[in-house]
């Protein structure tokens, strides 16, 4: 059996065994089966990736089965393996395998562990189906699969109303985006007569400049198709407008957050745009929209992340912002830079989420950073892991020498936006630098509030419950006598592996991803690669190369100034700029706006159909009305059922009289 077949289907098999075995199988066997399957898939994925890095491997398509034959619509279930797929394979399987291992410790006390591990494996299978798709229908199959699995995982703790609400929100918002994706697939089949991705990409340049009727208007064919496809990407990758589900997804267990945000669902949109990049290259308008939406998302999420208190929400908005970077890189034509940042981001973002989970585990499930402080010496291994993740995401490094993973990938995006030479590229460049400054600030704010300063633990209700003390009873001792504990080995090993990736991933692989000559050889046509543009990165002015480093240092300096010198400064600044603070804290009021525009009218319409239509009309004149008539008729008939003989005789005489009268009348006529 081909290795790619095992990589894709081992997680599915493990999910089926663990899911249906559930309590009969037991916790430990379910965890062994699912985790073993994912580590096997991971072990098989890296040789494929290394083969493409070295140039020893070439693209291939592995058939699985004939899937659908319906008129002109014919396609097989086949697994495509090229450089782009290889990158996604190592990202998905590595992070998923480590998340499975991490969950051994994090979910140890949960009574539904087999179900949880089955959901994780199902999620991974769906994502692998997506990234190996050789046609758009298969991609949509995986696309909807990750949507379903995200619903199950976000709402895993279904007894919590907030978890159910978050799961429904993620599902509904993604269905909005998926409608656009479906329309894009329909339009693509209408125009090209096929859903085969290689055939579509080969024919796409010839369709440039053609027009099609859409919504009663004559529009550019490739522009409308690409924009519809991009709407799907906006939903999956939480871009501005369809982003509202992402922060609420934090209601799921922390390993779920790491898997969704680092390696699977949110990267699907970026992957799709890069896979279909030859199509997007035929539409400058679509690329401009991708750039603007990506840059807008980067700055929006960064501003919201500045003021959040929940440690997981800060990292969630960071994810949203980093996805914005990936999209505006794709929008300016640097698809390889977008994939490079996706690759490095998977390591340090999974590291940050799992590190946050380790902090939460140590602090008795407390997630509010205002109640942390002084944890550096209590949980040192977690601290150093999160330090590596923070250095990576903020892009710490020295131009000309090297740095952490984000230094290579994020700087490449900022530089290529400037090098593109377009007005929208310049816009993305300045937004990217500003977002880098804000990223540095909120990342260091998270570290300072969590690991430095004096403990503020007793202010947490979770800690109060643990030590059975109130702040008044604790007095001057802000620890309350609580002793944070380092996480078990099963949680620390993934942190160590991911920290290694956060440190070295950029240095090791940047040549193959973004350098002109090496990149062209590595990608080998799996995405649209502009050698000239990637070469121009080296020709940008030195101030452009230094801009992200200066932004990083400015954010770090501001965080030190705010949280080490005069600790009341954040509160005073929030009070001084109260309207702006509230605007950022309330996420630009998107949720409130959507509630007013969409949710309230929908509920009003639902109540109208329910109360007036269903109960007032259908039930009243249907089953309830008929039942009422029958009940009334039964009441009348009951009067004749008295049980007296003379009553029955009277009824018989009346009947005979009526019959005789009818006969006489009929005879007379």
mmCIF file of C-alpha atoms in Angstrom, residues 346-610:
data_model
loop_
_atom_site.group_PDB
_atom_site.id
_atom_site.type_symbol
_atom_site.label_atom_id
_atom_site.label_comp_id
_atom_site.label_asym_id
_atom_site.label_seq_id
_atom_site.Cartn_x
_atom_site.Cartn_y
_atom_site.Cartn_z
ATOM 1 C CA UNK A 346 2.059 26.059 12.803
ATOM 2 C CA UNK A 347 5.005 25.369 15.112
ATOM 3 C CA UNK A 348 5.017 28.511 17.227
ATOM 4 C CA UNK A 349 1.247 28.936 17.371
ATOM 5 C CA UNK A 350 0.690 25.325 18.459
ATOM 6 C CA UNK A 351 3.488 25.907 20.972
ATOM 7 C CA UNK A 352 1.805 29.028 22.360
ATOM 8 C CA UNK A 353 -1.586 27.344 22.669
ATOM 9 C CA UNK A 354 -0.208 24.224 24.311
ATOM 10 C CA UNK A 355 1.951 26.406 26.561
ATOM 11 C CA UNK A 356 -1.156 28.375 27.529
ATOM 12 C CA UNK A 357 -2.856 25.061 28.264
ATOM 13 C CA UNK A 358 0.054 24.134 30.518
ATOM 14 C CA UNK A 359 -0.367 27.448 32.371
ATOM 15 C CA UNK A 360 -4.112 26.859 32.715
ATOM 16 C CA UNK A 361 -3.399 23.325 33.958
ATOM 17 C CA UNK A 362 -0.980 24.712 36.550
ATOM 18 C CA UNK A 363 -3.424 27.430 37.658
ATOM 19 C CA UNK A 364 -6.412 25.198 38.363
ATOM 20 C CA UNK A 365 -8.208 26.043 35.075
ATOM 21 C CA UNK A 366 -7.879 29.823 35.496
ATOM 22 C CA UNK A 367 -7.589 31.593 32.091
ATOM 23 C CA UNK A 368 -7.605 35.283 33.106
ATOM 24 C CA UNK A 369 -4.080 36.738 32.912
ATOM 25 C CA UNK A 370 -4.946 39.364 35.503
ATOM 26 C CA UNK A 371 -4.851 36.592 38.094
ATOM 27 C CA UNK A 372 -1.455 35.180 37.106
ATOM 28 C CA UNK A 373 1.931 36.730 37.776
ATOM 29 C CA UNK A 374 5.193 35.342 39.092
ATOM 30 C CA UNK A 375 4.867 31.942 37.389
ATOM 31 C CA UNK A 376 8.355 32.048 35.855
ATOM 32 C CA UNK A 377 9.972 30.159 38.734
ATOM 33 C CA UNK A 378 6.984 27.906 39.436
ATOM 34 C CA UNK A 379 6.662 26.339 35.987
ATOM 35 C CA UNK A 380 10.069 26.988 34.363
ATOM 36 C CA UNK A 381 9.779 24.483 31.512
ATOM 37 C CA UNK A 382 6.453 25.942 30.403
ATOM 38 C CA UNK A 383 7.949 29.424 30.719
ATOM 39 C CA UNK A 384 10.904 28.670 28.433
ATOM 40 C CA UNK A 385 8.633 26.965 25.899
ATOM 41 C CA UNK A 386 6.346 29.981 25.744
ATOM 42 C CA UNK A 387 9.381 32.258 25.600
ATOM 43 C CA UNK A 388 10.521 30.412 22.463
ATOM 44 C CA UNK A 389 7.031 30.800 20.964
ATOM 45 C CA UNK A 390 6.948 34.514 21.813
ATOM 46 C CA UNK A 391 10.396 35.132 20.313
ATOM 47 C CA UNK A 392 9.222 33.326 17.171
ATOM 48 C CA UNK A 393 5.898 35.123 16.709
ATOM 49 C CA UNK A 394 7.377 38.562 17.375
ATOM 50 C CA UNK A 395 10.090 37.917 14.788
ATOM 51 C CA UNK A 396 13.193 38.317 16.955
ATOM 52 C CA UNK A 397 16.348 38.225 14.875
ATOM 53 C CA UNK A 398 19.202 40.223 13.377
ATOM 54 C CA UNK A 399 19.123 41.176 9.702
ATOM 55 C CA UNK A 400 21.920 39.408 7.893
ATOM 56 C CA UNK A 401 22.562 36.930 10.704
ATOM 57 C CA UNK A 402 19.347 35.067 11.499
ATOM 58 C CA UNK A 403 16.652 34.660 14.078
ATOM 59 C CA UNK A 404 13.646 32.689 15.156
ATOM 60 C CA UNK A 405 11.050 31.193 12.782
ATOM 61 C CA UNK A 406 8.788 34.243 12.546
ATOM 62 C CA UNK A 407 11.789 36.457 11.747
ATOM 63 C CA UNK A 408 12.225 34.691 8.429
ATOM 64 C CA UNK A 409 8.610 34.143 7.372
ATOM 65 C CA UNK A 410 6.949 37.344 8.578
ATOM 66 C CA UNK A 411 9.814 39.531 7.380
ATOM 67 C CA UNK A 412 9.637 37.840 3.982
ATOM 68 C CA UNK A 413 5.941 38.772 3.719
ATOM 69 C CA UNK A 414 6.546 42.393 4.730
ATOM 70 C CA UNK A 415 9.446 42.748 2.310
ATOM 71 C CA UNK A 416 7.639 41.121 -0.598
ATOM 72 C CA UNK A 417 4.608 43.390 -0.064
ATOM 73 C CA UNK A 418 6.923 46.380 -0.493
ATOM 74 C CA UNK A 419 8.752 44.767 -3.410
ATOM 75 C CA UNK A 420 5.494 44.173 -5.307
ATOM 76 C CA UNK A 421 5.525 47.873 -6.214
ATOM 77 C CA UNK A 422 1.734 48.205 -6.342
ATOM 78 C CA UNK A 423 -0.328 50.676 -4.344
ATOM 79 C CA UNK A 424 -2.219 47.900 -2.593
ATOM 80 C CA UNK A 425 1.140 46.242 -1.865
ATOM 81 C CA UNK A 426 2.411 49.429 -0.189
ATOM 82 C CA UNK A 427 -0.783 49.548 1.861
ATOM 83 C CA UNK A 428 -0.227 45.954 2.959
ATOM 84 C CA UNK A 429 3.413 46.738 3.806
ATOM 85 C CA UNK A 430 2.580 49.598 6.185
ATOM 86 C CA UNK A 431 -0.295 47.649 7.744
ATOM 87 C CA UNK A 432 2.020 44.661 8.165
ATOM 88 C CA UNK A 433 4.647 46.740 9.989
ATOM 89 C CA UNK A 434 2.019 48.289 12.279
ATOM 90 C CA UNK A 435 0.497 44.865 12.984
ATOM 91 C CA UNK A 436 4.023 43.574 13.788
ATOM 92 C CA UNK A 437 4.381 46.316 16.406
ATOM 93 C CA UNK A 438 1.023 45.466 17.972
ATOM 94 C CA UNK A 439 1.836 41.728 17.825
ATOM 95 C CA UNK A 440 5.038 42.355 19.742
ATOM 96 C CA UNK A 441 3.223 44.395 22.374
ATOM 97 C CA UNK A 442 0.375 41.974 23.104
ATOM 98 C CA UNK A 443 2.700 38.949 22.990
ATOM 99 C CA UNK A 444 5.079 40.455 25.558
ATOM 100 C CA UNK A 445 2.111 41.734 27.562
ATOM 101 C CA UNK A 446 0.940 38.117 27.815
ATOM 102 C CA UNK A 447 4.392 37.001 28.980
ATOM 103 C CA UNK A 448 4.815 39.791 31.516
ATOM 104 C CA UNK A 449 1.340 39.407 33.026
ATOM 105 C CA UNK A 450 1.747 35.630 33.249
ATOM 106 C CA UNK A 451 5.354 35.000 34.254
ATOM 107 C CA UNK A 452 6.696 38.223 35.773
ATOM 108 C CA UNK A 453 5.573 40.531 38.566
ATOM 109 C CA UNK A 454 4.087 39.489 41.869
ATOM 110 C CA UNK A 455 1.523 36.670 42.162
ATOM 111 C CA UNK A 456 -2.121 37.691 41.997
ATOM 112 C CA UNK A 457 -3.451 34.162 42.318
ATOM 113 C CA UNK A 458 -5.809 34.569 45.253
ATOM 114 C CA UNK A 459 -7.949 36.980 43.226
ATOM 115 C CA UNK A 460 -8.998 34.041 41.049
ATOM 116 C CA UNK A 461 -12.209 32.241 41.979
ATOM 117 C CA UNK A 462 -10.651 28.994 40.754
ATOM 118 C CA UNK A 463 -7.700 29.388 43.139
ATOM 119 C CA UNK A 464 -10.002 30.460 45.978
ATOM 120 C CA UNK A 465 -11.980 27.260 45.451
ATOM 121 C CA UNK A 466 -8.768 25.224 45.454
ATOM 122 C CA UNK A 467 -7.272 26.678 48.668
ATOM 123 C CA UNK A 468 -10.633 27.328 50.360
ATOM 124 C CA UNK A 469 -9.710 30.943 51.112
ATOM 125 C CA UNK A 470 -11.031 34.364 50.198
ATOM 126 C CA UNK A 471 -8.702 37.306 49.421
ATOM 127 C CA UNK A 472 -9.600 38.764 52.817
ATOM 128 C CA UNK A 473 -8.626 35.556 54.575
ATOM 129 C CA UNK A 474 -5.363 35.350 52.616
ATOM 130 C CA UNK A 475 -4.392 38.891 53.612
ATOM 131 C CA UNK A 476 -1.023 40.028 52.265
ATOM 132 C CA UNK A 477 -0.244 36.594 50.823
ATOM 133 C CA UNK A 478 -1.447 36.970 47.225
ATOM 134 C CA UNK A 479 -0.585 33.337 46.519
ATOM 135 C CA UNK A 480 -3.235 32.167 48.980
ATOM 136 C CA UNK A 481 -0.959 29.225 49.767
ATOM 137 C CA UNK A 482 -1.507 27.802 46.275
ATOM 138 C CA UNK A 483 1.403 25.976 44.641
ATOM 139 C CA UNK A 484 1.334 25.824 40.813
ATOM 140 C CA UNK A 485 2.642 22.581 39.406
ATOM 141 C CA UNK A 486 4.511 21.783 36.222
ATOM 142 C CA UNK A 487 2.650 19.728 33.644
ATOM 143 C CA UNK A 488 3.214 15.965 33.216
ATOM 144 C CA UNK A 489 5.768 14.604 30.747
ATOM 145 C CA UNK A 490 3.107 13.836 28.115
ATOM 146 C CA UNK A 491 2.399 17.572 27.943
ATOM 147 C CA UNK A 492 6.017 18.753 28.148
ATOM 148 C CA UNK A 493 7.382 16.593 25.298
ATOM 149 C CA UNK A 494 5.156 18.286 22.661
ATOM 150 C CA UNK A 495 6.231 21.674 24.045
ATOM 151 C CA UNK A 496 9.880 20.742 23.587
ATOM 152 C CA UNK A 497 9.408 19.472 20.018
ATOM 153 C CA UNK A 498 7.401 22.518 18.984
ATOM 154 C CA UNK A 499 9.888 24.858 20.636
ATOM 155 C CA UNK A 500 12.593 23.300 18.453
ATOM 156 C CA UNK A 501 10.463 24.038 15.400
ATOM 157 C CA UNK A 502 9.814 27.602 16.568
ATOM 158 C CA UNK A 503 13.565 28.171 16.839
ATOM 159 C CA UNK A 504 14.898 26.414 13.727
ATOM 160 C CA UNK A 505 12.054 26.040 11.168
ATOM 161 C CA UNK A 506 12.705 29.405 9.558
ATOM 162 C CA UNK A 507 16.485 29.023 9.353
ATOM 163 C CA UNK A 508 16.354 25.492 7.955
ATOM 164 C CA UNK A 509 13.753 25.915 5.252
ATOM 165 C CA UNK A 510 13.632 29.551 4.136
ATOM 166 C CA UNK A 511 15.766 28.974 1.029
ATOM 167 C CA UNK A 512 13.477 26.276 -0.391
ATOM 168 C CA UNK A 513 10.345 28.262 0.365
ATOM 169 C CA UNK A 514 11.152 31.833 -0.683
ATOM 170 C CA UNK A 515 14.518 32.081 -2.450
ATOM 171 C CA UNK A 516 14.130 32.578 -6.209
ATOM 172 C CA UNK A 517 16.124 29.674 -7.626
ATOM 173 C CA UNK A 518 15.671 27.165 -4.795
ATOM 174 C CA UNK A 519 11.976 28.038 -4.486
ATOM 175 C CA UNK A 520 11.277 27.480 -8.167
ATOM 176 C CA UNK A 521 12.901 24.058 -7.965
ATOM 177 C CA UNK A 522 11.112 23.099 -4.744
ATOM 178 C CA UNK A 523 7.587 24.197 -5.652
ATOM 179 C CA UNK A 524 7.924 22.844 -9.208
ATOM 180 C CA UNK A 525 4.631 24.244 -10.427
ATOM 181 C CA UNK A 526 2.519 23.181 -7.431
ATOM 182 C CA UNK A 527 1.672 26.868 -6.961
ATOM 183 C CA UNK A 528 2.230 30.053 -8.934
ATOM 184 C CA UNK A 529 5.820 31.065 -8.135
ATOM 185 C CA UNK A 530 7.094 34.473 -9.265
ATOM 186 C CA UNK A 531 10.887 34.187 -9.379
ATOM 187 C CA UNK A 532 11.313 37.861 -10.232
ATOM 188 C CA UNK A 533 9.235 39.009 -7.265
ATOM 189 C CA UNK A 534 11.050 36.704 -4.847
ATOM 190 C CA UNK A 535 14.372 37.951 -6.201
ATOM 191 C CA UNK A 536 13.280 41.548 -5.593
ATOM 192 C CA UNK A 537 13.119 40.855 -1.832
ATOM 193 C CA UNK A 538 16.916 41.241 -1.788
ATOM 194 C CA UNK A 539 16.733 44.640 -3.500
ATOM 195 C CA UNK A 540 14.424 46.447 -1.092
ATOM 196 C CA UNK A 541 15.980 49.329 0.906
ATOM 197 C CA UNK A 542 17.629 48.543 4.242
ATOM 198 C CA UNK A 543 14.981 50.537 6.130
ATOM 199 C CA UNK A 544 12.360 48.127 4.770
ATOM 200 C CA UNK A 545 14.386 45.141 6.001
ATOM 201 C CA UNK A 546 14.751 46.781 9.417
ATOM 202 C CA UNK A 547 11.129 47.972 9.709
ATOM 203 C CA UNK A 548 9.725 44.798 11.268
ATOM 204 C CA UNK A 549 12.680 44.581 13.705
ATOM 205 C CA UNK A 550 12.138 48.194 14.761
ATOM 206 C CA UNK A 551 8.411 47.468 15.152
ATOM 207 C CA UNK A 552 9.215 44.414 17.296
ATOM 208 C CA UNK A 553 11.569 46.394 19.538
ATOM 209 C CA UNK A 554 9.066 49.250 19.839
ATOM 210 C CA UNK A 555 6.359 46.849 20.949
ATOM 211 C CA UNK A 556 8.725 45.191 23.446
ATOM 212 C CA UNK A 557 9.860 48.562 24.827
ATOM 213 C CA UNK A 558 6.281 49.760 25.189
ATOM 214 C CA UNK A 559 5.292 46.571 27.022
ATOM 215 C CA UNK A 560 8.258 46.922 29.416
ATOM 216 C CA UNK A 561 7.375 50.575 30.029
ATOM 217 C CA UNK A 562 3.712 49.755 30.668
ATOM 218 C CA UNK A 563 4.114 46.711 32.904
ATOM 219 C CA UNK A 564 7.383 47.242 34.758
ATOM 220 C CA UNK A 565 7.576 50.993 35.364
ATOM 221 C CA UNK A 566 4.402 52.373 36.939
ATOM 222 C CA UNK A 567 2.078 49.381 36.905
ATOM 223 C CA UNK A 568 -1.030 51.536 36.951
ATOM 224 C CA UNK A 569 -0.226 52.864 33.489
ATOM 225 C CA UNK A 570 -2.401 50.314 31.592
ATOM 226 C CA UNK A 571 -5.447 51.209 33.733
ATOM 227 C CA UNK A 572 -4.819 54.957 33.377
ATOM 228 C CA UNK A 573 -4.317 54.630 29.621
ATOM 229 C CA UNK A 574 -7.540 52.622 29.299
ATOM 230 C CA UNK A 575 -9.420 55.267 31.292
ATOM 231 C CA UNK A 576 -7.930 58.119 29.242
ATOM 232 C CA UNK A 577 -8.876 56.530 25.931
ATOM 233 C CA UNK A 578 -12.008 54.842 27.209
ATOM 234 C CA UNK A 579 -14.054 54.953 23.939
ATOM 235 C CA UNK A 580 -11.174 53.458 21.938
ATOM 236 C CA UNK A 581 -10.478 50.874 24.643
ATOM 237 C CA UNK A 582 -14.126 49.795 24.696
ATOM 238 C CA UNK A 583 -14.152 49.687 20.887
ATOM 239 C CA UNK A 584 -11.181 47.301 20.839
ATOM 240 C CA UNK A 585 -12.360 45.292 23.859
ATOM 241 C CA UNK A 586 -15.759 44.737 22.259
ATOM 242 C CA UNK A 587 -14.098 43.504 19.037
ATOM 243 C CA UNK A 588 -15.148 46.522 16.980
ATOM 244 C CA UNK A 589 -18.768 45.641 17.878
ATOM 245 C CA UNK A 590 -19.030 43.095 15.078
ATOM 246 C CA UNK A 591 -21.012 40.667 17.231
ATOM 247 C CA UNK A 592 -23.450 43.384 18.283
ATOM 248 C CA UNK A 593 -23.824 44.581 14.691
ATOM 249 C CA UNK A 594 -24.505 41.065 13.389
ATOM 250 C CA UNK A 595 -26.962 40.493 16.225
ATOM 251 C CA UNK A 596 -28.859 43.607 15.177
ATOM 252 C CA UNK A 597 -28.764 43.009 11.413
ATOM 253 C CA UNK A 598 -29.081 39.236 11.135
ATOM 254 C CA UNK A 599 -29.916 37.437 14.385
ATOM 255 C CA UNK A 600 -32.783 39.598 15.691
ATOM 256 C CA UNK A 601 -34.621 39.719 12.310
ATOM 257 C CA UNK A 602 -34.103 35.965 11.922
ATOM 258 C CA UNK A 603 -35.556 35.273 15.368
ATOM 259 C CA UNK A 604 -38.451 37.688 14.692
ATOM 260 C CA UNK A 605 -39.220 35.928 11.426
ATOM 261 C CA UNK A 606 -38.960 32.555 13.153
ATOM 262 C CA UNK A 607 -41.380 33.625 15.886
ATOM 263 C CA UNK A 608 -43.757 34.998 13.237
ATOM 264 C CA UNK A 609 -43.880 31.704 11.382
ATOM 265 C CA UNK A 610 -44.078 29.796 14.672
#
